[in-house]
mmCIF file of C-alpha atoms and ligand atoms in Angstrom:
data_model
loop_
_atom_site.group_PDB
_atom_site.id
_atom_site.type_symbol
_atom_site.label_atom_id
_atom_site.label_comp_id
_atom_site.label_asym_id
_atom_site.label_seq_id
_atom_site.Cartn_x
_atom_site.Cartn_y
_atom_site.Cartn_z
ATOM 1 C CA UNK A 2 4.937 -7.871 -14.457
ATOM 2 C CA UNK A 3 5.783 -11.609 -14.584
ATOM 3 C CA UNK A 4 7.816 -11.034 -11.506
ATOM 4 C CA UNK A 5 4.773 -10.461 -9.409
ATOM 5 C CA UNK A 6 3.699 -13.982 -10.288
ATOM 6 C CA UNK A 7 7.123 -15.671 -9.886
ATOM 7 C CA UNK A 8 7.805 -13.742 -6.623
ATOM 8 C CA UNK A 9 7.364 -15.857 -3.367
ATOM 9 C CA UNK A 10 4.391 -14.403 -1.507
ATOM 10 C CA UNK A 11 2.861 -14.633 2.015
ATOM 11 C CA UNK A 12 -0.931 -14.643 2.339
ATOM 12 C CA UNK A 13 -2.346 -13.944 5.695
ATOM 13 C CA UNK A 14 -5.984 -12.917 5.085
ATOM 14 C CA UNK A 15 -7.850 -15.295 2.876
ATOM 15 C CA UNK A 16 -11.404 -16.699 3.750
ATOM 16 C CA UNK A 17 -11.834 -20.306 2.489
ATOM 17 C CA UNK A 18 -15.420 -19.857 1.186
ATOM 18 C CA UNK A 19 -14.554 -16.556 -0.367
ATOM 19 C CA UNK A 20 -11.609 -18.093 -2.235
ATOM 20 C CA UNK A 21 -13.691 -20.741 -4.089
ATOM 21 C CA UNK A 22 -12.817 -21.086 -7.749
ATOM 22 C CA UNK A 23 -15.486 -19.538 -10.165
ATOM 23 C CA UNK A 24 -15.708 -22.791 -12.032
ATOM 24 C CA UNK A 25 -16.470 -24.550 -8.942
ATOM 25 C CA UNK A 26 -19.038 -22.184 -7.701
ATOM 26 C CA UNK A 27 -20.748 -22.346 -11.066
ATOM 27 C CA UNK A 28 -20.649 -26.219 -11.108
ATOM 28 C CA UNK A 29 -22.123 -26.411 -7.594
ATOM 29 C CA UNK A 30 -24.808 -23.791 -8.392
ATOM 30 C CA UNK A 31 -25.842 -25.734 -11.536
ATOM 31 C CA UNK A 32 -26.129 -28.818 -9.538
ATOM 32 C CA UNK A 33 -28.571 -27.262 -7.167
ATOM 33 C CA UNK A 34 -30.596 -25.555 -9.842
ATOM 34 C CA UNK A 35 -30.916 -28.986 -11.560
ATOM 35 C CA UNK A 36 -32.254 -30.367 -8.392
ATOM 36 C CA UNK A 37 -34.688 -27.428 -8.140
ATOM 37 C CA UNK A 38 -33.269 -26.283 -4.864
ATOM 38 C CA UNK A 39 -32.350 -22.684 -6.124
ATOM 39 C CA UNK A 40 -33.849 -19.856 -8.069
ATOM 40 C CA UNK A 41 -31.483 -18.957 -10.883
ATOM 41 C CA UNK A 42 -32.706 -15.336 -11.369
ATOM 42 C CA UNK A 43 -31.692 -14.367 -7.880
ATOM 43 C CA UNK A 44 -28.280 -16.234 -8.251
ATOM 44 C CA UNK A 45 -27.550 -14.745 -11.622
ATOM 45 C CA UNK A 46 -27.972 -11.190 -10.503
ATOM 46 C CA UNK A 47 -25.500 -11.521 -7.661
ATOM 47 C CA UNK A 48 -23.074 -13.942 -9.099
ATOM 48 C CA UNK A 49 -22.535 -12.021 -12.473
ATOM 49 C CA UNK A 50 -22.186 -8.615 -10.877
ATOM 50 C CA UNK A 51 -18.750 -7.181 -10.781
ATOM 51 C CA UNK A 52 -18.827 -4.379 -8.108
ATOM 52 C CA UNK A 53 -20.789 -5.728 -5.174
ATOM 53 C CA UNK A 54 -21.531 -3.595 -2.136
ATOM 54 C CA UNK A 55 -20.818 -5.019 1.333
ATOM 55 C CA UNK A 56 -24.417 -6.012 1.744
ATOM 56 C CA UNK A 57 -24.338 -7.880 -1.660
ATOM 57 C CA UNK A 58 -21.096 -9.568 -0.778
ATOM 58 C CA UNK A 59 -22.672 -10.953 2.432
ATOM 59 C CA UNK A 60 -25.793 -12.039 0.381
ATOM 60 C CA UNK A 61 -23.355 -13.877 -1.851
ATOM 61 C CA UNK A 62 -21.748 -15.564 1.073
ATOM 62 C CA UNK A 63 -25.089 -16.920 2.174
ATOM 63 C CA UNK A 64 -25.505 -18.309 -1.274
ATOM 64 C CA UNK A 65 -21.972 -19.911 -1.210
ATOM 65 C CA UNK A 66 -22.684 -21.388 2.169
ATOM 66 C CA UNK A 67 -25.820 -23.076 0.882
ATOM 67 C CA UNK A 68 -23.517 -24.644 -1.812
ATOM 68 C CA UNK A 69 -20.668 -25.679 0.315
ATOM 69 C CA UNK A 70 -21.769 -26.881 3.683
ATOM 70 C CA UNK A 71 -21.383 -30.609 3.181
ATOM 71 C CA UNK A 72 -18.205 -32.424 4.014
ATOM 72 C CA UNK A 73 -17.226 -33.523 0.567
ATOM 73 C CA UNK A 74 -17.541 -29.953 -0.857
ATOM 74 C CA UNK A 75 -15.602 -28.420 2.080
ATOM 75 C CA UNK A 76 -12.860 -30.999 1.398
ATOM 76 C CA UNK A 77 -12.834 -30.266 -2.344
ATOM 77 C CA UNK A 78 -12.722 -26.425 -2.048
ATOM 78 C CA UNK A 79 -9.927 -26.605 0.579
ATOM 79 C CA UNK A 80 -7.867 -28.704 -1.774
ATOM 80 C CA UNK A 81 -8.597 -26.359 -4.691
ATOM 81 C CA UNK A 82 -7.875 -23.156 -2.807
ATOM 82 C CA UNK A 83 -4.555 -24.295 -1.622
ATOM 83 C CA UNK A 84 -3.561 -25.559 -5.113
ATOM 84 C CA UNK A 85 -4.494 -22.157 -6.495
ATOM 85 C CA UNK A 86 -2.479 -20.232 -3.891
ATOM 86 C CA UNK A 87 0.486 -22.510 -4.497
ATOM 87 C CA UNK A 88 0.301 -22.068 -8.339
ATOM 88 C CA UNK A 89 0.988 -18.345 -7.883
ATOM 89 C CA UNK A 90 3.939 -18.932 -5.616
ATOM 90 C CA UNK A 91 2.333 -18.368 -2.253
ATOM 91 C CA UNK A 92 4.778 -20.042 0.014
ATOM 92 C CA UNK A 93 2.924 -19.362 3.264
ATOM 93 C CA UNK A 94 -0.802 -19.381 3.500
ATOM 94 C CA UNK A 95 -2.951 -18.581 6.648
ATOM 95 C CA UNK A 96 -6.397 -19.731 5.596
ATOM 96 C CA UNK A 97 -9.214 -18.758 7.700
ATOM 97 C CA UNK A 98 -12.696 -20.322 7.815
ATOM 98 C CA UNK A 99 -15.857 -20.284 10.123
ATOM 99 C CA UNK A 100 -16.617 -23.802 11.479
ATOM 100 C CA UNK A 101 -20.298 -24.405 10.581
ATOM 101 C CA UNK A 102 -22.942 -26.853 11.852
ATOM 102 C CA UNK A 103 -25.197 -28.372 9.479
ATOM 103 C CA UNK A 104 -27.609 -30.759 11.127
ATOM 104 C CA UNK A 105 -29.172 -31.914 7.836
ATOM 105 C CA UNK A 106 -25.835 -33.591 6.798
ATOM 106 C CA UNK A 107 -24.632 -34.402 10.186
ATOM 107 C CA UNK A 108 -22.056 -31.727 10.242
ATOM 108 C CA UNK A 109 -20.587 -30.411 13.440
ATOM 109 C CA UNK A 110 -18.042 -27.624 13.860
ATOM 110 C CA UNK A 111 -15.471 -30.305 14.444
ATOM 111 C CA UNK A 112 -16.412 -32.365 11.508
ATOM 112 C CA UNK A 113 -16.289 -29.340 9.378
ATOM 113 C CA UNK A 114 -12.675 -28.597 10.411
ATOM 114 C CA UNK A 115 -12.009 -32.238 9.942
ATOM 115 C CA UNK A 116 -13.147 -31.940 6.301
ATOM 116 C CA UNK A 117 -10.885 -28.966 5.923
ATOM 117 C CA UNK A 118 -8.001 -31.047 7.132
ATOM 118 C CA UNK A 119 -8.949 -33.907 4.779
ATOM 119 C CA UNK A 120 -8.767 -31.419 1.863
ATOM 120 C CA UNK A 121 -5.220 -30.487 3.082
ATOM 121 C CA UNK A 122 -4.021 -34.169 3.291
ATOM 122 C CA UNK A 123 -5.594 -34.861 -0.123
ATOM 123 C CA UNK A 124 -3.224 -32.653 -2.049
ATOM 124 C CA UNK A 125 -0.673 -34.421 -4.080
ATOM 125 C CA UNK A 126 0.341 -31.929 -6.716
ATOM 126 C CA UNK A 127 1.954 -29.611 -4.263
ATOM 127 C CA UNK A 128 4.276 -30.142 -1.158
ATOM 128 C CA UNK A 129 2.087 -28.956 1.788
ATOM 129 C CA UNK A 130 3.336 -28.515 5.251
ATOM 130 C CA UNK A 131 0.466 -27.910 7.648
ATOM 131 C CA UNK A 132 1.373 -29.919 10.745
ATOM 132 C CA UNK A 133 3.604 -27.946 13.097
ATOM 133 C CA UNK A 134 6.732 -29.815 14.001
ATOM 134 C CA UNK A 135 9.175 -29.596 16.836
ATOM 135 C CA UNK A 136 11.706 -26.830 16.468
ATOM 136 C CA UNK A 137 14.507 -29.097 15.232
ATOM 137 C CA UNK A 138 12.544 -31.122 12.524
ATOM 138 C CA UNK A 139 13.142 -30.617 8.855
ATOM 139 C CA UNK A 140 11.995 -27.396 7.123
ATOM 140 C CA UNK A 141 10.015 -27.279 3.941
ATOM 141 C CA UNK A 142 12.394 -25.292 1.762
ATOM 142 C CA UNK A 143 15.758 -26.281 3.271
ATOM 143 C CA UNK A 144 15.063 -29.972 3.312
ATOM 144 C CA UNK A 145 14.178 -30.484 -0.398
ATOM 145 C CA UNK A 146 16.177 -29.816 -3.608
ATOM 146 C CA UNK A 147 16.198 -26.134 -4.866
ATOM 147 C CA UNK A 148 12.963 -24.870 -6.100
ATOM 148 C CA UNK A 149 12.305 -25.639 -9.875
ATOM 149 C CA UNK A 150 13.444 -29.204 -9.212
ATOM 150 C CA UNK A 151 10.495 -30.270 -7.199
ATOM 151 C CA UNK A 152 6.793 -29.470 -6.982
ATOM 152 C CA UNK A 153 5.712 -26.121 -5.492
ATOM 153 C CA UNK A 154 5.870 -25.889 -1.713
ATOM 154 C CA UNK A 155 3.483 -24.233 0.606
ATOM 155 C CA UNK A 156 3.165 -23.838 4.293
ATOM 156 C CA UNK A 157 -0.554 -23.795 5.377
ATOM 157 C CA UNK A 158 -1.747 -22.687 8.787
ATOM 158 C CA UNK A 159 -5.326 -22.361 9.765
ATOM 159 C CA UNK A 160 -7.416 -19.713 11.606
ATOM 160 C CA UNK A 161 -10.887 -20.442 12.837
ATOM 161 C CA UNK A 162 -13.223 -17.512 12.364
ATOM 162 C CA UNK A 163 -16.028 -16.394 14.617
ATOM 163 C CA UNK A 164 -19.008 -15.003 12.696
ATOM 164 C CA UNK A 165 -20.494 -11.780 14.129
ATOM 165 C CA UNK A 166 -23.880 -13.431 14.029
ATOM 166 C CA UNK A 167 -22.921 -16.051 16.472
ATOM 167 C CA UNK A 168 -23.600 -16.182 20.204
ATOM 168 C CA UNK A 169 -20.955 -15.890 22.883
ATOM 169 C CA UNK A 170 -21.319 -19.511 23.586
ATOM 170 C CA UNK A 171 -20.898 -20.513 19.902
ATOM 171 C CA UNK A 172 -17.677 -18.313 19.764
ATOM 172 C CA UNK A 173 -16.280 -19.940 22.890
ATOM 173 C CA UNK A 174 -16.995 -23.471 21.242
ATOM 174 C CA UNK A 175 -15.008 -22.291 18.171
ATOM 175 C CA UNK A 176 -12.076 -21.206 20.453
ATOM 176 C CA UNK A 177 -12.077 -24.598 22.211
ATOM 177 C CA UNK A 178 -12.208 -26.350 18.927
ATOM 178 C CA UNK A 179 -9.114 -24.331 17.807
ATOM 179 C CA UNK A 180 -7.294 -25.473 20.813
ATOM 180 C CA UNK A 181 -8.058 -29.104 20.235
ATOM 181 C CA UNK A 182 -6.955 -28.720 16.611
ATOM 182 C CA UNK A 183 -3.621 -26.900 17.467
ATOM 183 C CA UNK A 184 -1.594 -30.198 16.613
ATOM 184 C CA UNK A 185 -3.227 -30.067 13.135
ATOM 185 C CA UNK A 186 -2.056 -26.525 12.242
ATOM 186 C CA UNK A 187 -4.781 -24.272 13.678
ATOM 187 C CA UNK A 188 -2.694 -21.198 14.977
ATOM 188 C CA UNK A 189 -5.472 -18.539 15.775
ATOM 189 C CA UNK A 190 -8.850 -16.890 15.832
ATOM 190 C CA UNK A 191 -10.343 -14.440 13.516
ATOM 191 C CA UNK A 192 -13.350 -12.235 14.141
ATOM 192 C CA UNK A 193 -15.253 -11.615 10.897
ATOM 193 C CA UNK A 194 -18.759 -11.624 9.448
ATOM 194 C CA UNK A 195 -20.931 -8.753 8.421
ATOM 195 C CA UNK A 196 -19.462 -5.674 10.256
ATOM 196 C CA UNK A 197 -22.892 -3.933 10.466
ATOM 197 C CA UNK A 198 -24.257 -6.868 12.602
ATOM 198 C CA UNK A 199 -23.725 -7.567 16.326
ATOM 199 C CA UNK A 200 -21.602 -6.031 19.090
ATOM 200 C CA UNK A 201 -18.055 -7.362 19.095
ATOM 201 C CA UNK A 202 -17.866 -7.204 22.862
ATOM 202 C CA UNK A 203 -20.150 -10.350 22.766
ATOM 203 C CA UNK A 204 -16.908 -12.181 21.763
ATOM 204 C CA UNK A 205 -14.567 -10.659 24.117
ATOM 205 C CA UNK A 206 -14.654 -13.548 26.748
ATOM 206 C CA UNK A 207 -13.925 -16.017 23.772
ATOM 207 C CA UNK A 208 -11.256 -13.847 22.360
ATOM 208 C CA UNK A 209 -9.555 -13.216 25.788
ATOM 209 C CA UNK A 210 -9.785 -17.004 26.479
ATOM 210 C CA UNK A 211 -8.044 -17.733 23.076
ATOM 211 C CA UNK A 212 -5.279 -15.209 23.813
ATOM 212 C CA UNK A 213 -4.777 -16.604 27.354
ATOM 213 C CA UNK A 214 -4.385 -20.089 25.784
ATOM 214 C CA UNK A 215 -1.687 -18.991 23.455
ATOM 215 C CA UNK A 216 -3.757 -18.719 20.205
ATOM 216 C CA UNK A 217 -3.101 -15.692 18.004
ATOM 217 C CA UNK A 218 -5.966 -13.266 17.417
ATOM 218 C CA UNK A 219 -6.804 -11.175 14.413
ATOM 219 C CA UNK A 220 -9.869 -8.790 14.148
ATOM 220 C CA UNK A 221 -11.648 -7.358 11.123
ATOM 221 C CA UNK A 222 -11.568 -3.736 12.235
ATOM 222 C CA UNK A 223 -12.862 -0.609 10.749
ATOM 223 C CA UNK A 224 -14.760 -1.996 7.644
ATOM 224 C CA UNK A 225 -17.592 0.433 8.586
ATOM 225 C CA UNK A 226 -17.477 3.716 10.572
ATOM 226 C CA UNK A 227 -17.742 2.745 14.234
ATOM 227 C CA UNK A 228 -15.475 4.858 16.245
ATOM 228 C CA UNK A 229 -15.905 3.199 19.664
ATOM 229 C CA UNK A 230 -15.614 -0.346 18.313
ATOM 230 C CA UNK A 231 -12.445 0.563 16.371
ATOM 231 C CA UNK A 232 -10.948 2.194 19.507
ATOM 232 C CA UNK A 233 -11.835 -0.786 21.688
ATOM 233 C CA UNK A 234 -10.589 -3.276 19.165
ATOM 234 C CA UNK A 235 -7.111 -1.389 19.143
ATOM 235 C CA UNK A 236 -7.130 -1.269 22.921
ATOM 236 C CA UNK A 237 -7.569 -5.054 22.903
ATOM 237 C CA UNK A 238 -4.209 -5.177 21.091
ATOM 238 C CA UNK A 239 -4.800 -8.179 18.697
ATOM 239 C CA UNK A 240 -1.727 -9.542 16.940
ATOM 240 C CA UNK A 241 -3.077 -8.222 13.705
ATOM 241 C CA UNK A 242 -6.099 -6.369 12.226
ATOM 242 C CA UNK A 243 -7.731 -6.763 8.897
ATOM 243 C CA UNK A 244 -8.835 -3.796 6.536
ATOM 244 C CA UNK A 245 -8.538 -0.764 8.894
ATOM 245 C CA UNK A 246 -10.626 1.410 6.490
ATOM 246 C CA UNK A 247 -12.692 3.666 8.551
ATOM 247 C CA UNK A 248 -10.126 4.994 11.168
ATOM 248 C CA UNK A 249 -10.194 8.493 12.312
ATOM 249 C CA UNK A 250 -7.146 10.608 13.206
ATOM 250 C CA UNK A 251 -7.022 9.375 16.898
ATOM 251 C CA UNK A 252 -7.134 5.805 15.636
ATOM 252 C CA UNK A 253 -4.395 6.200 13.192
ATOM 253 C CA UNK A 254 -2.287 7.534 15.853
ATOM 254 C CA UNK A 255 -3.193 4.712 18.164
ATOM 255 C CA UNK A 256 -2.609 2.187 15.424
ATOM 256 C CA UNK A 257 0.829 3.565 14.420
ATOM 257 C CA UNK A 258 2.089 3.710 17.979
ATOM 258 C CA UNK A 259 0.817 0.268 18.681
ATOM 259 C CA UNK A 260 2.569 -1.211 15.515
ATOM 260 C CA UNK A 261 -0.186 -3.783 15.060
ATOM 261 C CA UNK A 262 0.331 -5.249 11.669
ATOM 262 C CA UNK A 263 -2.513 -4.663 9.060
ATOM 263 C CA UNK A 264 -3.736 -7.053 6.521
ATOM 264 C CA UNK A 265 -4.466 -4.856 3.528
ATOM 265 C CA UNK A 266 -7.076 -6.017 0.981
ATOM 266 C CA UNK A 267 -6.965 -3.477 -1.827
ATOM 267 C CA UNK A 268 -9.394 -5.001 -4.344
ATOM 268 C CA UNK A 269 -11.877 -6.031 -1.733
ATOM 269 C CA UNK A 270 -11.910 -2.459 -0.314
ATOM 270 C CA UNK A 271 -12.289 -0.857 -3.691
ATOM 271 C CA UNK A 272 -15.002 -3.263 -4.964
ATOM 272 C CA UNK A 273 -17.069 -2.970 -1.969
ATOM 273 C CA UNK A 274 -16.716 0.864 -2.060
ATOM 274 C CA UNK A 275 -15.400 0.743 1.401
ATOM 275 C CA UNK A 276 -12.614 3.130 0.062
ATOM 276 C CA UNK A 277 -13.716 5.386 -2.653
ATOM 277 C CA UNK A 278 -10.522 5.260 -4.775
ATOM 278 C CA UNK A 279 -7.299 3.403 -4.718
ATOM 279 C CA UNK A 280 -5.391 6.759 -4.659
ATOM 280 C CA UNK A 281 -6.768 7.507 -1.280
ATOM 281 C CA UNK A 282 -6.350 4.035 0.076
ATOM 282 C CA UNK A 283 -4.521 4.003 3.473
ATOM 283 C CA UNK A 284 -2.035 1.598 2.160
ATOM 284 C CA UNK A 285 -0.080 4.671 0.685
ATOM 285 C CA UNK A 286 0.058 6.402 4.096
ATOM 286 C CA UNK A 287 0.875 3.208 6.131
ATOM 287 C CA UNK A 288 3.645 2.102 3.580
ATOM 288 C CA UNK A 289 5.199 5.601 3.854
ATOM 289 C CA UNK A 290 5.140 5.491 7.607
ATOM 290 C CA UNK A 291 6.774 2.007 7.521
ATOM 291 C CA UNK A 292 3.818 0.487 9.468
ATOM 292 C CA UNK A 293 3.782 -3.284 9.467
ATOM 293 C CA UNK A 294 1.656 -4.302 6.439
ATOM 294 C CA UNK A 295 0.757 -7.362 4.417
ATOM 295 C CA UNK A 296 -1.022 -7.452 1.181
ATOM 296 C CA UNK A 297 -3.819 -9.989 1.010
ATOM 297 C CA UNK A 298 -6.723 -11.143 -1.271
ATOM 298 C CA UNK A 299 -9.597 -11.439 1.359
ATOM 299 C CA UNK A 300 -11.863 -13.318 -1.026
ATOM 300 C CA UNK A 301 -10.026 -14.157 -4.295
ATOM 301 C CA UNK A 302 -13.195 -15.842 -5.739
ATOM 302 C CA UNK A 303 -15.804 -13.351 -4.629
ATOM 303 C CA UNK A 304 -13.653 -10.450 -5.889
ATOM 304 C CA UNK A 305 -12.075 -12.225 -9.011
ATOM 305 C CA UNK A 306 -8.483 -11.401 -7.797
ATOM 306 C CA UNK A 307 -5.322 -13.236 -6.837
ATOM 307 C CA UNK A 308 -2.352 -12.297 -4.600
ATOM 308 C CA UNK A 309 -0.317 -11.686 -7.835
ATOM 309 C CA UNK A 310 -3.040 -9.193 -8.921
ATOM 310 C CA UNK A 311 -2.964 -7.511 -5.511
ATOM 311 C CA UNK A 312 0.880 -7.023 -5.885
ATOM 312 C CA UNK A 313 0.480 -5.670 -9.338
ATOM 313 C CA UNK A 314 -2.270 -3.319 -8.188
ATOM 314 C CA UNK A 315 -0.236 -1.965 -5.369
ATOM 315 C CA UNK A 316 2.891 -1.596 -7.580
ATOM 316 C CA UNK A 317 0.916 0.294 -10.262
ATOM 317 C CA UNK A 318 -1.186 2.432 -8.000
ATOM 318 C CA UNK A 319 1.612 3.539 -5.671
ATOM 319 C CA UNK A 320 4.540 3.494 -8.032
ATOM 320 C CA UNK A 321 6.540 0.811 -6.349
ATOM 321 C CA UNK A 322 9.166 -1.351 -8.039
ATOM 322 C CA UNK A 323 10.221 -4.929 -7.951
ATOM 323 C CA UNK A 324 12.618 -4.493 -5.197
ATOM 324 C CA UNK A 325 10.016 -2.713 -2.913
ATOM 325 C CA UNK A 326 7.456 -5.289 -3.647
ATOM 326 C CA UNK A 327 9.869 -8.116 -2.848
ATOM 327 C CA UNK A 328 10.711 -6.393 0.503
ATOM 328 C CA UNK A 329 7.004 -6.011 1.366
ATOM 329 C CA UNK A 330 6.352 -9.619 0.610
ATOM 330 C CA UNK A 331 9.413 -10.720 2.678
ATOM 331 C CA UNK A 332 8.353 -8.410 5.540
ATOM 332 C CA UNK A 333 5.177 -10.306 5.745
ATOM 333 C CA UNK A 334 7.025 -13.271 7.278
ATOM 334 C CA UNK A 335 7.540 -11.287 10.440
ATOM 335 C CA UNK A 336 3.737 -11.157 10.916
ATOM 336 C CA UNK A 337 2.888 -14.797 10.436
ATOM 337 C CA UNK A 338 1.385 -16.816 13.281
ATOM 338 C CA UNK A 339 3.525 -19.925 12.678
ATOM 339 C CA UNK A 340 6.502 -20.834 14.881
ATOM 340 C CA UNK A 341 10.080 -19.454 14.599
ATOM 341 C CA UNK A 342 11.267 -22.495 12.677
ATOM 342 C CA UNK A 343 8.839 -21.721 9.892
ATOM 343 C CA UNK A 344 9.839 -18.072 9.966
ATOM 344 C CA UNK A 345 13.510 -19.064 9.764
ATOM 345 C CA UNK A 346 12.869 -21.381 6.900
ATOM 346 C CA UNK A 347 10.891 -18.685 4.999
ATOM 347 C CA UNK A 348 13.577 -15.955 5.707
ATOM 348 C CA UNK A 349 16.313 -18.281 4.240
ATOM 349 C CA UNK A 350 14.261 -19.186 1.241
ATOM 350 C CA UNK A 351 13.462 -15.379 0.472
ATOM 351 C CA UNK A 352 17.150 -14.513 0.957
ATOM 352 C CA UNK A 353 18.174 -17.336 -1.542
ATOM 353 C CA UNK A 354 15.999 -15.618 -4.262
ATOM 354 C CA UNK A 355 16.388 -12.099 -3.288
ATOM 355 C CA UNK A 356 18.913 -11.111 -6.072
ATOM 356 C CA UNK A 357 16.256 -11.916 -8.725
ATOM 357 C CA UNK A 358 14.307 -9.044 -7.444
ATOM 358 C CA UNK A 359 16.949 -6.591 -6.516
HETATM 359 P P1 LIG B 2 -15.907 -18.903 5.413
HETATM 360 O O1 LIG B 2 -15.488 -18.469 6.855
HETATM 361 O O2 LIG B 2 -17.218 -19.443 5.275
HETATM 362 O O3 LIG B 2 -14.830 -19.965 4.905
HETATM 363 O O4 LIG B 2 -15.626 -17.694 4.489
HETATM 364 C C1 LIG B 2 -16.699 -16.716 4.167
HETATM 365 C C2 LIG B 2 -16.975 -15.957 5.469
HETATM 366 O O5 LIG B 2 -15.895 -15.168 5.815
HETATM 367 C C3 LIG B 2 -18.154 -14.925 5.238
HETATM 368 O O6 LIG B 2 -19.397 -15.465 5.465
HETATM 369 C C4 LIG B 2 -17.858 -13.803 6.352
HETATM 370 O O7 LIG B 2 -18.218 -14.289 7.583
HETATM 371 C C5 LIG B 2 -16.366 -13.847 6.336
HETATM 372 N N1 LIG B 2 -15.787 -12.748 5.318
HETATM 373 C C6 LIG B 2 -15.373 -12.942 4.225
HETATM 374 N N2 LIG B 2 -14.949 -11.827 3.573
HETATM 375 C C7 LIG B 2 -15.168 -10.829 4.589
HETATM 376 C C8 LIG B 2 -14.979 -9.408 4.695
HETATM 377 O O8 LIG B 2 -14.519 -8.807 3.710
HETATM 378 N N3 LIG B 2 -15.332 -8.883 5.837
HETATM 379 C C9 LIG B 2 -15.811 -9.583 6.862
HETATM 380 N N4 LIG B 2 -16.188 -8.833 7.966
HETATM 381 N N5 LIG B 2 -16.034 -10.829 6.887
HETATM 382 C C10 LIG B 2 -15.723 -11.521 5.724
#
């Protein structure tokens, strides 16, 4: 399925620290082991495991965060993650990350985001558009020679994540930071973190404020069974939700009538055993119902996947062909959080290559 790789794709649910390259993770781990900061036995057990439970995944994130919370590393992984997505023909990426404080290295939430932006600016091997322009400025795909004649091109927009371990005040700080960083491509807010921790209503004031101020909101919803939370999240009407695994009949009805687009992360859901088999994954039902959907990686590093692999997985598991997969990818444009000029540029670009996938 070479076409899965060459096909332009839209990625809307990718966590920066979950998308770190294996080679970089190992290199950073070895560095800390050499310095005697880490115990290799604990690391080996978790890093080398293939199927990790939700609890183990969050343990791994704690380890990754020990390795990545200094400015230089944040800059490096941002650059690498964007290069990797561009290599597999992702033409629009919404990258999400949780701004972190690390007093020991003088890191504030703001300087964390600045380190991410530095990573974006440092990319030279790929054409990157991450600063929103005015409506009549040049577009990434229409302003350059046809693809194949120049380097790969990718739009990148950022979402700042609120972690479910944070306080209401810390969440509000993240939203205010997102507002300040809008001129640099921050378009929205995500609520993520261990779904078994905390009460999402803690973040409602921050999420409502974000929405009032014109930021887009996406919520991790239904990763664990929690009927009341799922209902309340759907009532909130975020612009998108991620996962949607443990919905009950009444939630499915509510979701379908609301038409809230769902970010689907097949490999992540199967590896963490959130869904017991790909054949009963709700992608099948939502796809048949023509519900707005977009295939995503979630954490390409942690789950050893890529967006190309996710498209292959869906095509193989649900018997979908090249044309259908292309349409699925193209429809993703309608659910991005960037402005209408970016949407129009992407639509034109997809139209220009559509006959290859017909
Ligand atoms: P970061 O925000 O540090 O760049 O990316 C890693 C973080 O994203 C994790 O610590 C966690 O808060 C969040 N995250 C990554 N994958 C998942 C997931 O599958 N579910 C949830 N709820 N949060 C996730």
